[in-house]
């Protein structure tokens, strides 16, 4: 058992940065001698600005690290990871050779799914090579389960050859997280703030921090209540409870940092299975539910709330659980002439450049005209990137929608196409127009395109994961329908749940657990709006189970 005097929580989760400051201030350690792990790069930027504002002058900042990032001083010693695009192409090529699949377009989604599964297994500490998939998914399961299991069995067996003995990006990320464990003693104070310990590598790091005399952990929210609740996969504190159990302490041993009152105890009660009535309805008087007829109306309502707040000189944080909702809100906010930071991003396929390129290939294929592409591809020595560049530079097609190729926001799209092209060249693989369209669609869809950070914006729009450790004067949680917030689906959707549990994978309800904690913590802000639409995509919705709990 390690010391139970270094695990903390903030009495108001919306002010967890203030709790971090209390730990820093009480330590009597110089900032330059501190190492602080935070949930994301956005949290790192926020804490940097907070410390400068708090101290009031230029300072030497502590070492601030987004969990999942390695030590940039180890760059020379870090092995190169195999690009995910190279893995994808190799898998797709192998799968396309199977008579039941037969072509790249059919093979790609299967390859992407199986690659995602391999990474998921690695992330959760499960060795795919030790699993006999064909035996595990036997004849009592549906044929498509058996088929994918057989394919995964084959691909797991040749993974080293596919990766050319190099680590995958997921392996490298987990190695980078665990590598920090050996460096903790180099700092006089090490803090992990706002992490849920839901990923094994992060949990291992937090275990090491908890065991260190110079270590401190600030948990997200206030874990209190019945153990039988915490053991449920859907409970907001399920991951944190498992960490405390590994450390050898109870939730009652976690020390509060008083940063003001909040509604967290109300939410803890609402999300527990204690059926007794909690009468403190005043605790959530700051939360306002607005139910809209449809999604477009919800976007307009969100923009109106934001506009009124900005006119009152208040900051606004908007949480959107999906990219489509992000775009609707962006359009409504821009229509009001407001400045907002939409750095949460959209997929490359949703940009004008991504759509125009894919549309051009669709037009060629619909017309049965492969000669233009074939000629361009041959003239560019079968280099796909150069082919796309010539399509744009020489106005080979009339792109629709129109776009400016020099706009910096499209850089991730061009990088994705260049990466694809380089991998195809490295494999000396020549492709047809149908294969080119399939590959381009996959890689362009897989990249996120984010606008430039706008630090002066009064309105910030983020996804749920990016929102951790963020707050504002006004917080708006949108899309509060079941299937959206919380989201449906999980990483290993094709694998039967009983088999996922059998091989040691976490429950698919983990996403619900983590999003419920986000909902609770964000709802502890000073002025909170919950919005939902009664109809989505022409289909009647069901309100989020989080709202039902409240």
mmCIF file of C-alpha atoms in Angstrom, residues 238-511:
data_model
loop_
_atom_site.group_PDB
_atom_site.id
_atom_site.type_symbol
_atom_site.label_atom_id
_atom_site.label_comp_id
_atom_site.label_asym_id
_atom_site.label_seq_id
_atom_site.Cartn_x
_atom_site.Cartn_y
_atom_site.Cartn_z
ATOM 1 C CA UNK A 238 -15.477 3.206 -12.522
ATOM 2 C CA UNK A 239 -11.952 3.791 -13.881
ATOM 3 C CA UNK A 240 -10.876 5.941 -10.929
ATOM 4 C CA UNK A 241 -12.194 3.343 -8.484
ATOM 5 C CA UNK A 242 -10.136 0.632 -10.192
ATOM 6 C CA UNK A 243 -7.038 2.833 -9.839
ATOM 7 C CA UNK A 244 -7.665 3.435 -6.138
ATOM 8 C CA UNK A 245 -8.216 -0.286 -5.647
ATOM 9 C CA UNK A 246 -4.855 -1.022 -7.300
ATOM 10 C CA UNK A 247 -3.176 1.581 -5.115
ATOM 11 C CA UNK A 248 -4.759 0.035 -2.036
ATOM 12 C CA UNK A 249 -6.825 2.940 -0.700
ATOM 13 C CA UNK A 250 -10.538 3.672 -0.446
ATOM 14 C CA UNK A 251 -12.461 6.599 -1.942
ATOM 15 C CA UNK A 252 -12.817 8.007 1.588
ATOM 16 C CA UNK A 253 -9.025 8.387 1.756
ATOM 17 C CA UNK A 254 -8.984 10.879 -1.141
ATOM 18 C CA UNK A 255 -8.294 14.362 0.229
ATOM 19 C CA UNK A 256 -10.518 17.333 -0.741
ATOM 20 C CA UNK A 257 -9.076 20.606 -1.992
ATOM 21 C CA UNK A 258 -11.563 23.360 -1.181
ATOM 22 C CA UNK A 259 -12.029 25.514 -4.278
ATOM 23 C CA UNK A 260 -15.634 26.403 -3.518
ATOM 24 C CA UNK A 261 -18.953 24.597 -3.472
ATOM 25 C CA UNK A 262 -20.532 22.889 -6.469
ATOM 26 C CA UNK A 263 -23.350 20.599 -7.494
ATOM 27 C CA UNK A 264 -21.079 17.554 -7.649
ATOM 28 C CA UNK A 265 -22.696 15.818 -4.683
ATOM 29 C CA UNK A 266 -26.110 16.252 -6.315
ATOM 30 C CA UNK A 267 -24.789 14.664 -9.520
ATOM 31 C CA UNK A 268 -23.072 11.894 -7.579
ATOM 32 C CA UNK A 269 -26.403 11.046 -5.993
ATOM 33 C CA UNK A 270 -28.282 11.276 -9.302
ATOM 34 C CA UNK A 271 -25.824 8.905 -10.989
ATOM 35 C CA UNK A 272 -25.858 6.421 -8.112
ATOM 36 C CA UNK A 273 -28.387 3.638 -7.614
ATOM 37 C CA UNK A 274 -29.565 4.993 -4.287
ATOM 38 C CA UNK A 275 -33.317 5.307 -4.796
ATOM 39 C CA UNK A 276 -33.887 7.618 -1.845
ATOM 40 C CA UNK A 277 -34.920 11.149 -2.812
ATOM 41 C CA UNK A 278 -32.281 13.866 -2.894
ATOM 42 C CA UNK A 279 -34.171 17.081 -2.190
ATOM 43 C CA UNK A 280 -31.447 19.620 -2.861
ATOM 44 C CA UNK A 281 -32.856 20.755 -6.206
ATOM 45 C CA UNK A 282 -31.350 24.185 -5.596
ATOM 46 C CA UNK A 283 -27.964 22.635 -6.377
ATOM 47 C CA UNK A 284 -28.794 22.618 -10.087
ATOM 48 C CA UNK A 285 -30.650 25.923 -10.388
ATOM 49 C CA UNK A 286 -27.720 27.070 -12.532
ATOM 50 C CA UNK A 287 -28.500 24.378 -15.152
ATOM 51 C CA UNK A 288 -31.112 25.065 -17.852
ATOM 52 C CA UNK A 289 -32.571 22.446 -20.196
ATOM 53 C CA UNK A 290 -33.733 23.583 -23.638
ATOM 54 C CA UNK A 291 -35.477 21.037 -25.852
ATOM 55 C CA UNK A 292 -35.671 21.931 -29.546
ATOM 56 C CA UNK A 293 -37.812 20.549 -32.337
ATOM 57 C CA UNK A 294 -34.910 19.724 -34.650
ATOM 58 C CA UNK A 295 -31.129 19.983 -34.969
ATOM 59 C CA UNK A 296 -31.123 23.226 -36.960
ATOM 60 C CA UNK A 297 -33.201 24.871 -34.252
ATOM 61 C CA UNK A 298 -30.830 23.561 -31.589
ATOM 62 C CA UNK A 299 -27.861 25.130 -33.422
ATOM 63 C CA UNK A 300 -29.704 28.457 -33.599
ATOM 64 C CA UNK A 301 -30.525 28.298 -29.883
ATOM 65 C CA UNK A 302 -26.887 27.576 -29.004
ATOM 66 C CA UNK A 303 -25.744 30.543 -31.110
ATOM 67 C CA UNK A 304 -28.336 32.797 -29.464
ATOM 68 C CA UNK A 305 -27.222 31.811 -25.936
ATOM 69 C CA UNK A 306 -23.589 32.404 -26.926
ATOM 70 C CA UNK A 307 -24.426 35.768 -28.515
ATOM 71 C CA UNK A 308 -26.204 37.017 -25.393
ATOM 72 C CA UNK A 309 -23.334 35.857 -23.169
ATOM 73 C CA UNK A 310 -20.719 37.592 -25.319
ATOM 74 C CA UNK A 311 -22.747 40.810 -25.246
ATOM 75 C CA UNK A 312 -22.482 40.598 -21.450
ATOM 76 C CA UNK A 313 -18.682 40.185 -21.685
ATOM 77 C CA UNK A 314 -18.824 36.518 -20.665
ATOM 78 C CA UNK A 315 -16.729 33.649 -22.000
ATOM 79 C CA UNK A 316 -18.536 30.691 -23.580
ATOM 80 C CA UNK A 317 -17.610 26.997 -23.862
ATOM 81 C CA UNK A 318 -19.729 24.872 -26.225
ATOM 82 C CA UNK A 319 -19.441 21.078 -26.200
ATOM 83 C CA UNK A 320 -20.514 19.212 -29.341
ATOM 84 C CA UNK A 321 -20.306 15.403 -29.390
ATOM 85 C CA UNK A 322 -20.257 15.125 -33.199
ATOM 86 C CA UNK A 323 -18.666 16.845 -36.199
ATOM 87 C CA UNK A 324 -22.006 17.504 -37.921
ATOM 88 C CA UNK A 325 -23.292 19.347 -34.852
ATOM 89 C CA UNK A 326 -20.068 21.321 -34.800
ATOM 90 C CA UNK A 327 -20.676 22.477 -38.371
ATOM 91 C CA UNK A 328 -24.291 23.473 -37.742
ATOM 92 C CA UNK A 329 -23.271 25.517 -34.726
ATOM 93 C CA UNK A 330 -20.380 27.072 -36.664
ATOM 94 C CA UNK A 331 -22.769 28.238 -39.379
ATOM 95 C CA UNK A 332 -25.207 29.709 -36.827
ATOM 96 C CA UNK A 333 -22.459 31.514 -34.932
ATOM 97 C CA UNK A 334 -20.859 32.877 -38.091
ATOM 98 C CA UNK A 335 -24.272 34.113 -39.267
ATOM 99 C CA UNK A 336 -24.308 36.330 -36.172
ATOM 100 C CA UNK A 337 -20.853 37.723 -36.936
ATOM 101 C CA UNK A 338 -19.334 36.246 -33.777
ATOM 102 C CA UNK A 339 -15.717 35.160 -33.332
ATOM 103 C CA UNK A 340 -15.284 31.564 -32.202
ATOM 104 C CA UNK A 341 -12.510 29.005 -31.853
ATOM 105 C CA UNK A 342 -13.561 25.832 -33.659
ATOM 106 C CA UNK A 343 -10.208 24.123 -33.228
ATOM 107 C CA UNK A 344 -12.005 20.882 -32.403
ATOM 108 C CA UNK A 345 -11.901 20.266 -36.153
ATOM 109 C CA UNK A 346 -13.713 18.257 -38.831
ATOM 110 C CA UNK A 347 -12.680 15.308 -40.978
ATOM 111 C CA UNK A 348 -10.757 15.969 -44.177
ATOM 112 C CA UNK A 349 -13.654 14.567 -46.204
ATOM 113 C CA UNK A 350 -15.886 17.360 -44.854
ATOM 114 C CA UNK A 351 -13.603 20.097 -46.199
ATOM 115 C CA UNK A 352 -14.128 21.673 -49.627
ATOM 116 C CA UNK A 353 -10.788 20.305 -50.853
ATOM 117 C CA UNK A 354 -11.485 16.757 -49.671
ATOM 118 C CA UNK A 355 -14.989 16.705 -51.116
ATOM 119 C CA UNK A 356 -13.876 18.211 -54.454
ATOM 120 C CA UNK A 357 -11.118 15.640 -54.995
ATOM 121 C CA UNK A 358 -13.395 12.704 -54.192
ATOM 122 C CA UNK A 359 -16.152 14.196 -56.385
ATOM 123 C CA UNK A 360 -13.724 14.385 -59.315
ATOM 124 C CA UNK A 361 -12.927 10.685 -59.036
ATOM 125 C CA UNK A 362 -16.639 9.873 -58.675
ATOM 126 C CA UNK A 363 -17.427 11.812 -61.849
ATOM 127 C CA UNK A 364 -14.770 9.931 -63.822
ATOM 128 C CA UNK A 365 -15.976 6.569 -62.538
ATOM 129 C CA UNK A 366 -19.675 7.327 -63.043
ATOM 130 C CA UNK A 367 -18.917 8.264 -66.666
ATOM 131 C CA UNK A 368 -16.830 5.129 -67.138
ATOM 132 C CA UNK A 369 -13.903 7.381 -68.063
ATOM 133 C CA UNK A 370 -10.651 6.004 -66.638
ATOM 134 C CA UNK A 371 -8.358 7.267 -69.405
ATOM 135 C CA UNK A 372 -7.774 10.751 -67.966
ATOM 136 C CA UNK A 373 -6.636 9.402 -64.611
ATOM 137 C CA UNK A 374 -4.663 6.553 -66.165
ATOM 138 C CA UNK A 375 -2.808 8.997 -68.432
ATOM 139 C CA UNK A 376 -2.070 11.468 -65.625
ATOM 140 C CA UNK A 377 -0.965 8.680 -63.297
ATOM 141 C CA UNK A 378 1.428 7.221 -65.912
ATOM 142 C CA UNK A 379 2.833 10.656 -66.835
ATOM 143 C CA UNK A 380 3.596 11.253 -63.141
ATOM 144 C CA UNK A 381 5.505 7.984 -62.934
ATOM 145 C CA UNK A 382 2.678 6.384 -60.943
ATOM 146 C CA UNK A 383 3.022 8.842 -58.069
ATOM 147 C CA UNK A 384 -0.458 9.554 -56.678
ATOM 148 C CA UNK A 385 0.484 12.809 -54.938
ATOM 149 C CA UNK A 386 1.995 14.292 -58.084
ATOM 150 C CA UNK A 387 -1.078 13.142 -60.010
ATOM 151 C CA UNK A 388 -3.411 15.007 -57.649
ATOM 152 C CA UNK A 389 -1.158 18.079 -57.759
ATOM 153 C CA UNK A 390 -1.297 18.115 -61.565
ATOM 154 C CA UNK A 391 -5.083 17.702 -61.485
ATOM 155 C CA UNK A 392 -5.221 20.904 -59.433
ATOM 156 C CA UNK A 393 -2.445 22.940 -61.048
ATOM 157 C CA UNK A 394 -3.447 22.213 -64.657
ATOM 158 C CA UNK A 395 -7.206 22.565 -64.067
ATOM 159 C CA UNK A 396 -7.711 19.063 -65.412
ATOM 160 C CA UNK A 397 -11.196 19.016 -63.899
ATOM 161 C CA UNK A 398 -13.663 21.646 -62.722
ATOM 162 C CA UNK A 399 -13.549 20.994 -58.997
ATOM 163 C CA UNK A 400 -16.796 21.307 -57.106
ATOM 164 C CA UNK A 401 -16.920 22.733 -54.572
ATOM 165 C CA UNK A 402 -14.189 25.217 -55.400
ATOM 166 C CA UNK A 403 -11.289 25.585 -52.992
ATOM 167 C CA UNK A 404 -7.997 27.436 -52.610
ATOM 168 C CA UNK A 405 -5.214 24.806 -52.541
ATOM 169 C CA UNK A 406 -2.897 27.324 -50.893
ATOM 170 C CA UNK A 407 -5.127 27.686 -47.830
ATOM 171 C CA UNK A 408 -3.208 26.409 -44.788
ATOM 172 C CA UNK A 409 -6.275 24.712 -43.369
ATOM 173 C CA UNK A 410 -5.952 22.023 -46.052
ATOM 174 C CA UNK A 411 -2.402 21.052 -45.051
ATOM 175 C CA UNK A 412 -3.590 17.910 -43.164
ATOM 176 C CA UNK A 413 -5.383 16.758 -46.338
ATOM 177 C CA UNK A 414 -2.263 17.223 -48.495
ATOM 178 C CA UNK A 415 -0.126 15.504 -45.835
ATOM 179 C CA UNK A 416 -2.491 12.519 -45.761
ATOM 180 C CA UNK A 417 -2.380 12.173 -49.560
ATOM 181 C CA UNK A 418 1.436 12.536 -49.579
ATOM 182 C CA UNK A 419 1.755 9.874 -46.872
ATOM 183 C CA UNK A 420 -0.493 7.548 -48.884
ATOM 184 C CA UNK A 421 1.472 8.203 -52.063
ATOM 185 C CA UNK A 422 4.841 7.591 -50.351
ATOM 186 C CA UNK A 423 3.627 4.299 -48.881
ATOM 187 C CA UNK A 424 2.299 3.119 -52.253
ATOM 188 C CA UNK A 425 5.628 4.045 -53.852
ATOM 189 C CA UNK A 426 7.587 2.250 -51.134
ATOM 190 C CA UNK A 427 5.582 -0.899 -51.874
ATOM 191 C CA UNK A 428 5.988 -0.376 -55.656
ATOM 192 C CA UNK A 429 2.208 -0.688 -55.861
ATOM 193 C CA UNK A 430 0.369 0.683 -58.919
ATOM 194 C CA UNK A 431 -3.338 1.183 -58.487
ATOM 195 C CA UNK A 432 -6.446 1.576 -60.609
ATOM 196 C CA UNK A 433 -8.760 4.582 -60.526
ATOM 197 C CA UNK A 434 -11.179 2.618 -58.294
ATOM 198 C CA UNK A 435 -8.345 1.740 -55.901
ATOM 199 C CA UNK A 436 -7.131 5.347 -55.921
ATOM 200 C CA UNK A 437 -10.606 6.607 -55.048
ATOM 201 C CA UNK A 438 -10.952 4.055 -52.235
ATOM 202 C CA UNK A 439 -7.538 4.852 -50.751
ATOM 203 C CA UNK A 440 -8.049 8.613 -51.028
ATOM 204 C CA UNK A 441 -11.472 8.420 -49.391
ATOM 205 C CA UNK A 442 -10.074 6.407 -46.497
ATOM 206 C CA UNK A 443 -7.050 8.575 -45.712
ATOM 207 C CA UNK A 444 -8.800 11.907 -46.275
ATOM 208 C CA UNK A 445 -11.664 10.812 -43.992
ATOM 209 C CA UNK A 446 -9.251 9.717 -41.281
ATOM 210 C CA UNK A 447 -7.514 13.075 -40.773
ATOM 211 C CA UNK A 448 -8.789 15.944 -38.642
ATOM 212 C CA UNK A 449 -8.693 19.446 -40.068
ATOM 213 C CA UNK A 450 -8.583 22.104 -37.400
ATOM 214 C CA UNK A 451 -8.757 25.833 -37.783
ATOM 215 C CA UNK A 452 -6.055 28.025 -36.323
ATOM 216 C CA UNK A 453 -6.264 28.587 -32.598
ATOM 217 C CA UNK A 454 -8.015 31.816 -31.761
ATOM 218 C CA UNK A 455 -6.897 32.661 -28.218
ATOM 219 C CA UNK A 456 -8.861 35.912 -28.266
ATOM 220 C CA UNK A 457 -12.191 34.278 -29.103
ATOM 221 C CA UNK A 458 -14.936 34.628 -26.504
ATOM 222 C CA UNK A 459 -16.516 31.379 -27.737
ATOM 223 C CA UNK A 460 -14.710 28.025 -27.778
ATOM 224 C CA UNK A 461 -16.290 24.936 -29.357
ATOM 225 C CA UNK A 462 -14.844 21.547 -28.349
ATOM 226 C CA UNK A 463 -15.559 17.836 -28.349
ATOM 227 C CA UNK A 464 -16.094 15.982 -25.068
ATOM 228 C CA UNK A 465 -12.521 14.662 -24.725
ATOM 229 C CA UNK A 466 -10.951 18.060 -25.471
ATOM 230 C CA UNK A 467 -13.200 19.704 -22.900
ATOM 231 C CA UNK A 468 -11.490 18.146 -19.876
ATOM 232 C CA UNK A 469 -10.103 20.766 -17.473
ATOM 233 C CA UNK A 470 -11.893 23.490 -19.484
ATOM 234 C CA UNK A 471 -14.486 25.907 -18.163
ATOM 235 C CA UNK A 472 -16.042 29.291 -18.937
ATOM 236 C CA UNK A 473 -18.618 31.738 -17.608
ATOM 237 C CA UNK A 474 -21.278 30.003 -19.704
ATOM 238 C CA UNK A 475 -21.123 26.315 -20.646
ATOM 239 C CA UNK A 476 -23.422 24.769 -23.262
ATOM 240 C CA UNK A 477 -23.671 20.977 -23.568
ATOM 241 C CA UNK A 478 -25.321 20.089 -26.875
ATOM 242 C CA UNK A 479 -26.624 16.934 -28.541
ATOM 243 C CA UNK A 480 -27.924 15.446 -25.283
ATOM 244 C CA UNK A 481 -29.697 12.507 -26.932
ATOM 245 C CA UNK A 482 -28.997 8.855 -26.275
ATOM 246 C CA UNK A 483 -26.710 7.553 -28.986
ATOM 247 C CA UNK A 484 -25.073 10.960 -29.256
ATOM 248 C CA UNK A 485 -24.198 12.044 -25.710
ATOM 249 C CA UNK A 486 -23.450 9.384 -24.596
ATOM 250 C CA UNK A 487 -22.317 8.079 -27.962
ATOM 251 C CA UNK A 488 -23.235 4.619 -29.167
ATOM 252 C CA UNK A 489 -20.723 2.043 -30.283
ATOM 253 C CA UNK A 490 -17.233 1.255 -29.130
ATOM 254 C CA UNK A 491 -13.834 0.271 -30.417
ATOM 255 C CA UNK A 492 -14.376 -3.458 -30.992
ATOM 256 C CA UNK A 493 -17.938 -3.335 -32.266
ATOM 257 C CA UNK A 494 -17.640 -6.471 -34.428
ATOM 258 C CA UNK A 495 -16.548 -8.717 -31.548
ATOM 259 C CA UNK A 496 -19.304 -10.340 -29.429
ATOM 260 C CA UNK A 497 -19.363 -8.846 -25.935
ATOM 261 C CA UNK A 498 -18.862 -12.134 -24.104
ATOM 262 C CA UNK A 499 -15.716 -12.814 -26.137
ATOM 263 C CA UNK A 500 -14.408 -9.291 -25.578
ATOM 264 C CA UNK A 501 -14.730 -9.845 -21.839
ATOM 265 C CA UNK A 502 -13.165 -13.307 -22.112
ATOM 266 C CA UNK A 503 -9.938 -11.989 -23.653
ATOM 267 C CA UNK A 504 -9.670 -9.128 -21.175
ATOM 268 C CA UNK A 505 -11.082 -6.168 -23.080
ATOM 269 C CA UNK A 506 -13.003 -3.505 -21.141
ATOM 270 C CA UNK A 507 -16.750 -3.215 -21.248
ATOM 271 C CA UNK A 508 -18.271 -1.299 -24.181
ATOM 272 C CA UNK A 509 -19.976 0.770 -21.476
ATOM 273 C CA UNK A 510 -16.665 2.440 -20.635
ATOM 274 C CA UNK A 511 -17.456 5.225 -23.110
#
